[in-house]
Amino acid sequence: MSTDPTQDKKLALITGASRGLGAALAEALAADGYHVMAVARTSGALEELDDRVQALGGTASLGPLDVSDPDQMAHLANSLAARWGGVDLWAHCAIHAAPLSPTAHIDAKELATSTAVNLTATAQLIGLIEPLLLARKGTALFFDDDRAGQKFFGIYGATKAAQMALVRSWQAETTKLGPRVVIAQPAPMATALRGRFFPGEDREKLADRHTEARRILDAL
């Protein structure tokens, strides 16, 4: 028998786990008996997540890492392979939400960061995580957000649309041999990300992120 109790559990990797839907998914999966590998840049928010996971009777490992750093992501994939041998569920929630801006006044730094996080990092992670998913017949979970072409959403809309085009290609390529790739469409939620885009919105009318996390996981 393994001396590491987490090795007897299913493993869920959540990139972008510190806040919002990612954190809600981490809590729900931990409550379901998964060991959660929570990855995000903010150590403090990850530690707070770990406290909530433990309060639910679950377990988590924390990865204070930057998904746009190729070396850090390669190290993460190698560590997951060495310790657990594979991944049962990968939920990719990491996103850079550039401030709203007229298209003619796009900030070059914001465009570069959005491209690095939303597109380039996703492409690299797919290559790194695919073998881990195949090892456990796992599922990759992504989240669509149809902002492409809407006014002032030039950077976010374009890079998010590019990410989803990449994911849909992967989904089409893996239909027969795997891994399973699922694209979910969350309802508008009262998250910090949405608050940055719609600061004056009535948040009472928005979906609860925990309710959405449960709904999405139940539909898998």
Coordinates of N, CA and C in Angstrom, one line a residue:
M1 N 0.8 -1.2 0.0 CA 0.0 0.0 0.0 C 0.9 1.2 0.0
S2 N 0.4 2.3 -0.7 CA 1.2 3.5 -0.8 C 1.2 4.2 0.6
T3 N 2.4 4.8 0.9 CA 2.5 5.6 2.1 C 2.0 7.0 1.9
D4 N 1.7 7.4 0.7 CA 1.2 8.7 0.3 C -0.3 8.5 0.1
P5 N -1.2 9.0 1.0 CA -2.6 8.8 0.8 C -3.2 9.5 -0.4
T6 N -2.5 10.5 -0.9 CA -3.0 11.2 -2.1 C -2.9 10.4 -3.3
Q7 N -2.0 9.4 -3.3 CA -1.8 8.6 -4.5 C -3.0 7.6 -4.7
D8 N -3.8 7.4 -3.7 CA -5.0 6.5 -3.8 C -6.2 7.3 -4.3
K9 N -6.1 8.6 -4.5 CA -7.2 9.4 -5.0 C -7.0 9.7 -6.4
K10 N -8.2 10.1 -7.0 CA -8.1 10.7 -8.4 C -7.4 12.1 -8.2
L11 N -6.7 12.5 -9.3 CA -5.9 13.8 -9.2 C -6.6 14.8 -10.2
A12 N -6.9 15.9 -9.6 CA -7.4 17.0 -10.4 C -6.4 18.2 -10.5
L13 N -6.0 18.5 -11.6 CA -5.1 19.7 -11.8 C -5.9 20.9 -12.2
I14 N -5.8 22.0 -11.5 CA -6.5 23.2 -11.8 C -5.5 24.3 -12.0
T15 N -5.4 24.8 -13.2 CA -4.6 25.9 -13.5 C -5.4 27.2 -13.4
G16 N -5.0 28.1 -12.6 CA -5.8 29.3 -12.3 C -6.8 29.0 -11.2
A17 N -6.3 28.4 -10.1 CA -7.1 27.9 -9.0 C -7.4 28.8 -7.8
S18 N -6.7 30.0 -7.8 CA -6.7 30.7 -6.6 C -8.0 31.5 -6.3
R19 N -8.8 31.8 -7.4 CA -10.0 32.7 -7.2 C -11.0 32.2 -8.2
G20 N -12.2 32.8 -8.0 CA -13.3 32.6 -9.0 C -13.7 31.2 -9.2
L21 N -14.0 30.9 -10.5 CA -14.5 29.5 -10.8 C -13.4 28.5 -10.5
G22 N -12.1 28.8 -10.7 CA -11.1 27.8 -10.4 C -11.1 27.4 -9.0
A23 N -11.2 28.4 -8.1 CA -11.2 28.0 -6.7 C -12.5 27.2 -6.3
A24 N -13.6 27.6 -6.9 CA -14.9 26.9 -6.6 C -14.8 25.4 -7.1
L25 N -14.2 25.2 -8.3 CA -14.0 23.9 -8.8 C -13.0 23.1 -7.8
A26 N -12.0 23.7 -7.4 CA -11.1 23.0 -6.4 C -11.8 22.6 -5.2
E27 N -12.6 23.4 -4.6 CA -13.4 23.0 -3.4 C -14.3 21.9 -3.7
A28 N -15.0 22.0 -4.8 CA -16.0 21.0 -5.2 C -15.4 19.6 -5.4
L29 N -14.2 19.6 -6.1 CA -13.5 18.4 -6.5 C -12.9 17.8 -5.2
A30 N -12.4 18.6 -4.3 CA -11.8 18.1 -3.1 C -12.9 17.4 -2.2
A31 N -14.1 18.0 -2.2 CA -15.3 17.5 -1.5 C -15.7 16.1 -2.1
D32 N -15.5 16.0 -3.4 CA -15.8 14.8 -4.2 C -14.7 13.7 -4.0
G33 N -13.7 14.0 -3.3 CA -12.7 13.0 -3.0 C -11.4 13.0 -3.9
Y34 N -11.3 14.0 -4.8 CA -10.1 14.2 -5.6 C -9.0 14.8 -4.7
H35 N -7.8 14.5 -5.0 CA -6.7 15.3 -4.5 C -6.5 16.4 -5.6
V36 N -6.4 17.7 -5.1 CA -6.4 18.8 -6.0 C -5.0 19.4 -6.1
M37 N -4.4 19.5 -7.3 CA -3.2 20.2 -7.5 C -3.6 21.6 -8.0
A38 N -3.5 22.6 -7.1 CA -3.9 23.9 -7.4 C -2.8 24.8 -7.8
V39 N -2.9 25.4 -9.0 CA -1.8 26.2 -9.5 C -2.3 27.6 -9.8
A40 N -1.5 28.6 -9.3 CA -1.8 30.0 -9.5 C -0.6 30.8 -9.1
R41 N -0.6 32.1 -9.4 CA 0.6 32.9 -9.1 C 0.6 33.4 -7.7
T42 N -0.6 33.5 -7.1 CA -0.7 34.2 -5.8 C -0.7 33.2 -4.6
S43 N 0.4 33.1 -3.9 CA 0.6 32.2 -2.8 C -0.4 32.3 -1.7
G44 N -0.7 33.6 -1.3 CA -1.7 33.8 -0.2 C -3.1 33.3 -0.6
A45 N -3.5 33.5 -1.8 CA -4.8 33.0 -2.2 C -4.9 31.5 -2.2
L46 N -3.8 30.9 -2.6 CA -3.7 29.4 -2.7 C -3.7 28.9 -1.2
E47 N -3.1 29.5 -0.3 CA -3.1 29.1 1.1 C -4.5 29.2 1.7
E48 N -5.2 30.2 1.3 CA -6.6 30.4 1.8 C -7.5 29.3 1.2
L49 N -7.2 28.9 -0.1 CA -7.9 27.9 -0.7 C -7.7 26.5 0.0
D50 N -6.4 26.3 0.3 CA -6.0 25.1 1.0 C -6.8 25.0 2.4
D51 N -6.9 26.1 3.1 CA -7.6 26.1 4.4 C -9.1 25.6 4.1
R52 N -9.7 26.2 3.1 CA -11.1 25.8 2.8 C -11.2 24.3 2.4
V53 N -10.2 23.9 1.6 CA -10.2 22.4 1.2 C -10.1 21.5 2.4
Q54 N -9.2 21.9 3.3 CA -9.0 21.1 4.5 C -10.3 21.1 5.4
A55 N -11.0 22.2 5.4 CA -12.2 22.3 6.2 C -13.3 21.4 5.6
L56 N -13.2 21.1 4.3 CA -14.2 20.2 3.7 C -13.7 18.8 3.8
G57 N -12.6 18.5 4.5 CA -12.1 17.2 4.6 C -11.3 16.7 3.4
G58 N -10.9 17.6 2.5 CA -10.2 17.3 1.3 C -8.7 17.5 1.4
T59 N -8.0 17.2 0.4 CA -6.6 17.4 0.3 C -6.2 18.2 -0.9
A60 N -5.1 19.0 -0.8 CA -4.6 19.7 -2.0 C -3.1 19.9 -1.9
S61 N -2.5 20.0 -3.0 CA -1.1 20.4 -3.2 C -1.1 21.8 -3.8
L62 N -0.2 22.7 -3.4 CA -0.2 24.0 -3.9 C 1.0 24.3 -4.8
G63 N 0.7 24.9 -6.0 CA 1.7 25.2 -6.9 C 1.7 26.7 -7.2
P64 N 2.5 27.5 -6.5 CA 2.5 29.0 -6.8 C 3.4 29.2 -8.0
L65 N 2.8 29.0 -9.2 CA 3.5 29.1 -10.4 C 2.8 29.9 -11.4
D66 N 3.6 30.4 -12.4 CA 3.1 31.2 -13.5 C 2.9 30.4 -14.7
V67 N 1.7 30.2 -15.2 CA 1.4 29.4 -16.4 C 2.1 29.8 -17.6
S68 N 2.5 31.1 -17.7 CA 3.2 31.6 -18.9 C 4.7 31.4 -18.8
D69 N 5.2 30.8 -17.8 CA 6.6 30.5 -17.7 C 6.8 29.0 -18.2
P70 N 7.4 28.8 -19.3 CA 7.6 27.5 -19.9 C 8.4 26.5 -19.0
D71 N 9.4 27.0 -18.3 CA 10.2 26.2 -17.5 C 9.4 25.7 -16.2
Q72 N 8.6 26.6 -15.6 CA 7.8 26.3 -14.5 C 6.8 25.2 -14.9
M73 N 6.1 25.4 -16.0 CA 5.1 24.4 -16.4 C 5.7 23.1 -16.8
A74 N 6.9 23.0 -17.4 CA 7.6 21.8 -17.7 C 7.9 21.1 -16.4
H75 N 8.4 21.8 -15.4 CA 8.7 21.2 -14.1 C 7.4 20.7 -13.4
L76 N 6.3 21.4 -13.5 CA 5.1 20.9 -13.0 C 4.7 19.6 -13.6
A77 N 4.7 19.5 -14.9 CA 4.3 18.3 -15.6 C 5.2 17.1 -15.2
N78 N 6.5 17.4 -15.1 CA 7.4 16.3 -14.7 C 7.2 15.8 -13.3
S79 N 6.8 16.8 -12.4 CA 6.5 16.5 -11.0 C 5.3 15.6 -10.9
L80 N 4.2 16.0 -11.7 CA 3.0 15.2 -11.6 C 3.2 13.8 -12.1
A81 N 4.0 13.7 -13.2 CA 4.3 12.4 -13.7 C 5.0 11.5 -12.7
A82 N 6.0 12.1 -12.1 CA 6.8 11.4 -11.1 C 6.1 10.9 -9.9
R83 N 5.2 11.8 -9.4 CA 4.5 11.5 -8.1 C 3.2 10.7 -8.3
W84 N 2.4 11.1 -9.3 CA 1.1 10.5 -9.5 C 1.0 9.7 -10.8
G85 N 1.9 9.9 -11.7 CA 1.8 9.1 -12.9 C 0.8 9.5 -14.0
G86 N 0.0 10.5 -13.6 CA -1.1 10.9 -14.6 C -2.0 11.9 -13.9
V87 N -3.0 12.4 -14.7 CA -4.0 13.3 -14.2 C -5.3 12.8 -14.7
D88 N -6.3 12.8 -13.7 CA -7.7 12.4 -14.1 C -8.5 13.5 -14.6
L89 N -8.3 14.8 -14.2 CA -9.0 15.9 -14.7 C -8.1 17.1 -14.6
W90 N -8.1 17.8 -15.8 CA -7.4 19.1 -15.8 C -8.4 20.2 -16.2
A91 N -8.6 21.1 -15.3 CA -9.5 22.3 -15.5 C -8.6 23.5 -15.7
H92 N -8.7 24.1 -16.9 CA -7.8 25.3 -17.2 C -8.6 26.5 -17.0
C93 N -8.4 27.2 -15.9 CA -9.1 28.4 -15.6 C -8.3 29.7 -15.6
A94 N -7.0 29.5 -15.9 CA -6.1 30.7 -15.9 C -6.4 31.6 -17.1
I95 N -6.5 32.9 -16.8 CA -6.8 33.8 -17.9 C -6.3 35.2 -17.5
H96 N -5.8 35.9 -18.5 CA -5.5 37.3 -18.3 C -6.6 38.2 -18.9
A97 N -7.2 39.0 -18.0 CA -8.3 39.9 -18.5 C -7.8 41.3 -18.6
A98 N -7.4 41.6 -19.9 CA -6.9 43.0 -20.1 C -8.0 44.0 -19.9
P99 N -7.7 45.2 -19.5 CA -8.7 46.3 -19.3 C -9.4 46.5 -20.6
L100 N -10.7 46.9 -20.6 CA -11.4 47.3 -21.8 C -10.8 48.5 -22.4
S101 N -10.7 48.5 -23.7 CA -10.1 49.6 -24.4 C -10.6 49.7 -25.9
P102 N -10.6 50.9 -26.4 CA -10.9 51.0 -27.8 C -9.9 50.3 -28.6
T103 N -10.3 49.6 -29.7 CA -9.3 48.8 -30.5 C -8.2 49.7 -31.0
A104 N -8.4 50.9 -31.4 CA -7.4 51.8 -31.9 C -6.4 52.2 -30.8
H105 N -6.7 51.9 -29.6 CA -5.8 52.3 -28.5 C -5.3 51.2 -27.6
I106 N -5.2 50.0 -28.2 CA -4.8 48.8 -27.5 C -3.4 49.0 -27.0
D107 N -3.2 48.6 -25.7 CA -1.9 48.7 -25.1 C -1.0 47.5 -25.5
A108 N 0.2 47.8 -26.0 CA 1.0 46.7 -26.5 C 1.4 45.7 -25.4
K109 N 1.7 46.2 -24.2 CA 2.1 45.3 -23.1 C 0.9 44.4 -22.7
E110 N -0.3 44.9 -22.6 CA -1.5 44.1 -22.3 C -1.7 43.1 -23.4
L111 N -1.5 43.4 -24.6 CA -1.7 42.5 -25.7 C -0.7 41.4 -25.6
A112 N 0.6 41.7 -25.3 CA 1.6 40.7 -25.2 C 1.3 39.7 -24.0
T113 N 0.9 40.3 -22.9 CA 0.6 39.5 -21.7 C -0.6 38.6 -22.0
S114 N -1.6 39.1 -22.6 CA -2.8 38.3 -22.9 C -2.5 37.2 -23.8
T115 N -1.7 37.5 -24.8 CA -1.3 36.4 -25.8 C -0.5 35.3 -25.1
A116 N 0.4 35.8 -24.2 CA 1.3 34.8 -23.5 C 0.4 33.9 -22.6
V117 N -0.5 34.5 -21.8 CA -1.3 33.7 -20.9 C -2.4 32.9 -21.5
N118 N -3.2 33.6 -22.4 CA -4.4 33.0 -22.9 C -4.2 32.1 -24.0
L119 N -3.1 32.3 -24.8 CA -2.9 31.5 -26.0 C -1.6 30.6 -25.9
T120 N -0.5 31.3 -25.8 CA 0.8 30.5 -25.8 C 0.9 29.5 -24.7
A121 N 0.5 30.0 -23.4 CA 0.6 29.0 -22.3 C -0.4 27.9 -22.5
T122 N -1.6 28.1 -23.0 CA -2.5 27.0 -23.3 C -2.0 26.0 -24.2
A123 N -1.3 26.5 -25.3 CA -0.7 25.6 -26.3 C 0.4 24.7 -25.6
Q124 N 1.2 25.4 -24.8 CA 2.3 24.6 -24.2 C 1.7 23.6 -23.2
L125 N 0.7 24.0 -22.4 CA 0.1 23.1 -21.4 C -0.5 21.9 -22.1
I126 N -1.2 22.1 -23.2 CA -1.8 21.0 -23.9 C -0.8 19.9 -24.2
G127 N 0.4 20.4 -24.7 CA 1.4 19.4 -25.0 C 2.0 18.7 -23.8
L128 N 2.1 19.4 -22.7 CA 2.6 18.8 -21.5 C 1.7 17.9 -20.7
I129 N 0.4 18.3 -20.7 CA -0.6 17.6 -19.9 C -1.2 16.4 -20.7
E130 N -1.2 16.5 -22.0 CA -1.9 15.4 -22.8 C -1.4 14.0 -22.4
P131 N -0.1 13.8 -22.3 CA 0.4 12.4 -21.9 C -0.1 12.0 -20.5
L132 N -0.2 13.0 -19.6 CA -0.7 12.7 -18.2 C -2.2 12.3 -18.2
L133 N -3.0 13.0 -19.0 CA -4.4 12.6 -19.2 C -4.5 11.3 -19.8
L134 N -3.8 11.0 -20.8 CA -3.8 9.7 -21.5 C -3.5 8.6 -20.5
A135 N -2.6 8.8 -19.6 CA -2.1 7.8 -18.7 C -3.3 7.3 -17.8
R136 N -4.3 8.2 -17.6 CA -5.4 7.9 -16.6 C -6.7 8.0 -17.4
K137 N -6.7 8.0 -18.7 CA -8.0 8.2 -19.4 C -8.7 9.4 -18.9
G138 N -8.0 10.5 -18.7 CA -8.6 11.7 -18.1 C -9.3 12.6 -19.0
T139 N -9.8 13.7 -18.4 CA -10.6 14.7 -19.1 C -10.0 16.1 -19.0
A140 N -9.9 16.8 -20.0 CA -9.5 18.3 -20.0 C -10.8 19.1 -20.1
L141 N -10.8 20.1 -19.2 CA -12.0 21.0 -19.1 C -11.6 22.4 -19.4
F142 N -12.3 23.1 -20.3 CA -12.0 24.5 -20.7 C -13.4 25.2 -20.6
F143 N -13.2 26.6 -20.7 CA -14.4 27.4 -20.4 C -14.5 28.5 -21.5
D144 N -15.6 28.5 -22.3 CA -15.7 29.5 -23.3 C -16.3 30.8 -22.8
D145 N -16.0 31.9 -23.5 CA -16.5 33.2 -23.1 C -16.6 34.0 -24.4
D146 N -17.8 34.1 -24.9 CA -18.0 34.7 -26.2 C -18.0 36.2 -26.2
R147 N -16.8 36.8 -26.0 CA -16.6 38.2 -26.1 C -16.0 38.7 -27.4
A148 N -15.6 37.8 -28.2 CA -14.9 38.2 -29.5 C -15.8 39.0 -30.3
G149 N -15.3 40.2 -30.8 CA -16.1 41.1 -31.6 C -16.9 42.1 -30.9
Q150 N -17.0 42.0 -29.6 CA -17.8 43.0 -28.8 C -16.9 44.2 -28.6
K151 N -17.6 45.4 -28.6 CA -16.8 46.6 -28.4 C -16.1 46.7 -27.1
F152 N -14.8 47.2 -27.3 CA -13.9 47.4 -26.2 C -13.3 46.1 -25.6
F153 N -13.7 44.9 -26.2 CA -13.1 43.7 -25.7 C -12.0 43.2 -26.7
G154 N -11.4 44.1 -27.4 CA -10.5 43.6 -28.5 C -9.4 42.7 -28.0
I155 N -8.7 43.0 -26.9 CA -7.6 42.1 -26.5 C -8.1 40.8 -25.9
Y156 N -9.0 41.0 -24.9 CA -9.5 39.8 -24.3 C -10.3 38.9 -25.2
G157 N -11.2 39.5 -26.0 CA -12.0 38.8 -27.0 C -11.1 38.0 -28.0
A158 N -10.1 38.7 -28.5 CA -9.3 38.1 -29.6 C -8.5 36.9 -29.0
T159 N -7.9 37.1 -27.8 CA -7.0 36.1 -27.3 C -7.8 34.9 -26.7
K160 N -9.0 35.2 -26.2 CA -9.8 34.1 -25.7 C -10.4 33.3 -26.8
A161 N -10.8 34.0 -27.9 CA -11.2 33.3 -29.1 C -10.1 32.4 -29.7
A162 N -8.9 32.9 -29.7 CA -7.8 32.2 -30.2 C -7.6 30.9 -29.4
Q163 N -7.6 31.1 -28.0 CA -7.5 30.0 -27.1 C -8.5 28.9 -27.4
M164 N -9.8 29.3 -27.6 CA -10.9 28.3 -27.8 C -10.7 27.7 -29.2
A165 N -10.2 28.4 -30.2 CA -10.0 27.8 -31.5 C -8.9 26.7 -31.4
L166 N -7.9 26.9 -30.6 CA -6.9 25.9 -30.3 C -7.5 24.7 -29.6
V167 N -8.3 25.0 -28.6 CA -8.9 23.9 -27.8 C -9.8 23.1 -28.7
R168 N -10.6 23.7 -29.6 CA -11.5 23.0 -30.4 C -10.8 22.1 -31.4
S169 N -9.6 22.6 -31.9 CA -8.8 21.7 -32.8 C -8.3 20.5 -32.0
W170 N -7.9 20.7 -30.8 CA -7.4 19.6 -30.0 C -8.6 18.6 -29.7
Q171 N -9.7 19.2 -29.4 CA -10.9 18.4 -29.1 C -11.3 17.5 -30.3
A172 N -11.2 18.1 -31.5 CA -11.5 17.3 -32.8 C -10.5 16.2 -33.0
E173 N -9.2 16.5 -32.7 CA -8.1 15.5 -32.9 C -8.2 14.4 -32.0
T174 N -8.8 14.5 -30.8 CA -8.7 13.5 -29.8 C -10.0 12.7 -29.6
T175 N -10.9 12.8 -30.5 CA -12.2 12.2 -30.4 C -12.1 10.7 -30.3
K176 N -11.2 10.1 -31.1 CA -11.1 8.6 -31.1 C -10.1 8.1 -30.0
L177 N -9.0 8.7 -29.9 CA -7.9 8.1 -29.1 C -7.8 8.8 -27.7
G178 N -8.5 9.9 -27.5 CA -8.4 10.7 -26.3 C -7.2 11.6 -26.2
P179 N -7.0 12.4 -25.2 CA -8.0 12.4 -24.0 C -9.3 13.1 -24.4
R180 N -10.2 13.0 -23.5 CA -11.5 13.6 -23.6 C -11.3 15.1 -23.3
V181 N -11.9 16.0 -24.3 CA -11.8 17.4 -24.1 C -13.2 18.0 -24.1
V182 N -13.5 18.7 -23.0 CA -14.8 19.2 -22.8 C -14.7 20.8 -22.7
I183 N -15.7 21.4 -23.4 CA -15.7 22.9 -23.3 C -17.1 23.3 -22.7
A184 N -17.0 23.9 -21.6 CA -18.2 24.3 -20.8 C -18.5 25.8 -21.1
Q185 N -19.7 26.2 -20.9 CA -20.1 27.6 -21.0 C -20.7 28.1 -19.7
P186 N -19.9 28.6 -18.8 CA -20.5 29.1 -17.5 C -21.5 30.2 -17.7
A187 N -22.4 30.2 -16.8 CA -23.3 31.4 -16.7 C -22.6 32.6 -16.2
P188 N -23.0 33.8 -16.4 CA -22.4 35.0 -15.8 C -22.4 34.9 -14.3
M189 N -21.2 35.0 -13.8 CA -21.0 34.8 -12.3 C -20.4 36.0 -11.7
A190 N -20.7 36.1 -10.4 CA -20.2 37.2 -9.6 C -18.8 37.0 -9.2
T191 N -17.9 37.1 -10.2 CA -16.4 36.9 -9.9 C -15.7 38.3 -10.1
A192 N -14.5 38.3 -9.6 CA -13.7 39.5 -9.7 C -13.4 39.8 -11.2
L193 N -13.2 38.8 -12.0 CA -12.9 39.0 -13.4 C -14.1 39.8 -14.0
R194 N -15.3 39.3 -13.8 CA -16.5 40.0 -14.4 C -16.7 41.4 -13.8
G195 N -16.3 41.5 -12.5 CA -16.4 42.8 -11.9 C -15.5 43.9 -12.6
R196 N -14.4 43.4 -13.1 CA -13.5 44.3 -13.8 C -14.1 44.8 -15.1
F197 N -14.8 43.9 -15.7 CA -15.4 44.2 -17.0 C -16.7 45.0 -16.9
F198 N -17.5 44.7 -15.8 CA -18.8 45.3 -15.6 C -18.9 45.8 -14.2
P199 N -18.2 46.9 -13.9 CA -18.1 47.4 -12.5 C -19.5 47.8 -11.9
G200 N -20.4 48.3 -12.7 CA -21.6 48.8 -12.2 C -22.8 47.8 -12.2
E201 N -22.5 46.6 -12.5 CA -23.5 45.5 -12.7 C -24.1 45.1 -11.4
D202 N -25.4 44.8 -11.4 CA -26.1 44.3 -10.2 C -25.7 42.8 -10.0
R203 N -24.8 42.6 -9.0 CA -24.2 41.3 -8.8 C -25.2 40.3 -8.2
E204 N -26.3 40.8 -7.6 CA -27.3 39.9 -7.1 C -28.0 39.1 -8.1
K205 N -27.9 39.5 -9.4 CA -28.6 38.8 -10.5 C -27.6 37.8 -11.1
L206 N -26.4 37.7 -10.7 CA -25.4 36.8 -11.3 C -25.4 35.5 -10.6
A207 N -24.9 34.4 -11.3 CA -24.9 33.1 -10.7 C -23.8 33.0 -9.7
D208 N -24.0 32.1 -8.7 CA -23.0 31.9 -7.7 C -21.9 30.9 -8.3
R209 N -20.6 31.2 -8.1 CA -19.6 30.4 -8.7 C -19.6 29.0 -8.2
H210 N -19.9 28.8 -7.0 CA -20.0 27.4 -6.4 C -21.1 26.6 -7.1
T211 N -22.2 27.3 -7.3 CA -23.3 26.6 -8.0 C -22.9 26.2 -9.4
E212 N -22.3 27.1 -10.1 CA -21.8 26.9 -11.4 C -20.8 25.8 -11.5
A213 N -19.8 25.8 -10.5 CA -18.8 24.7 -10.5 C -19.5 23.4 -10.3
R214 N -20.5 23.3 -9.4 CA -21.2 22.0 -9.2 C -21.9 21.6 -10.5
R215 N -22.6 22.5 -11.1 CA -23.3 22.2 -12.4 C -22.4 21.7 -13.4
I216 N -21.3 22.3 -13.6 CA -20.3 21.9 -14.7 C -19.8 20.6 -14.4
L217 N -19.4 20.3 -13.2 CA -18.8 19.0 -12.8 C -19.8 17.9 -12.9
D218 N -21.1 18.2 -12.6 CA -22.1 17.2 -12.7 C -22.4 16.8 -14.1
A219 N -22.1 17.7 -15.0 CA -22.4 17.5 -16.5 C -21.3 16.7 -17.2
L220 N -20.1 16.6 -16.5 CA -19.0 15.9 -17.1 C -19.3 14.4 -17.4

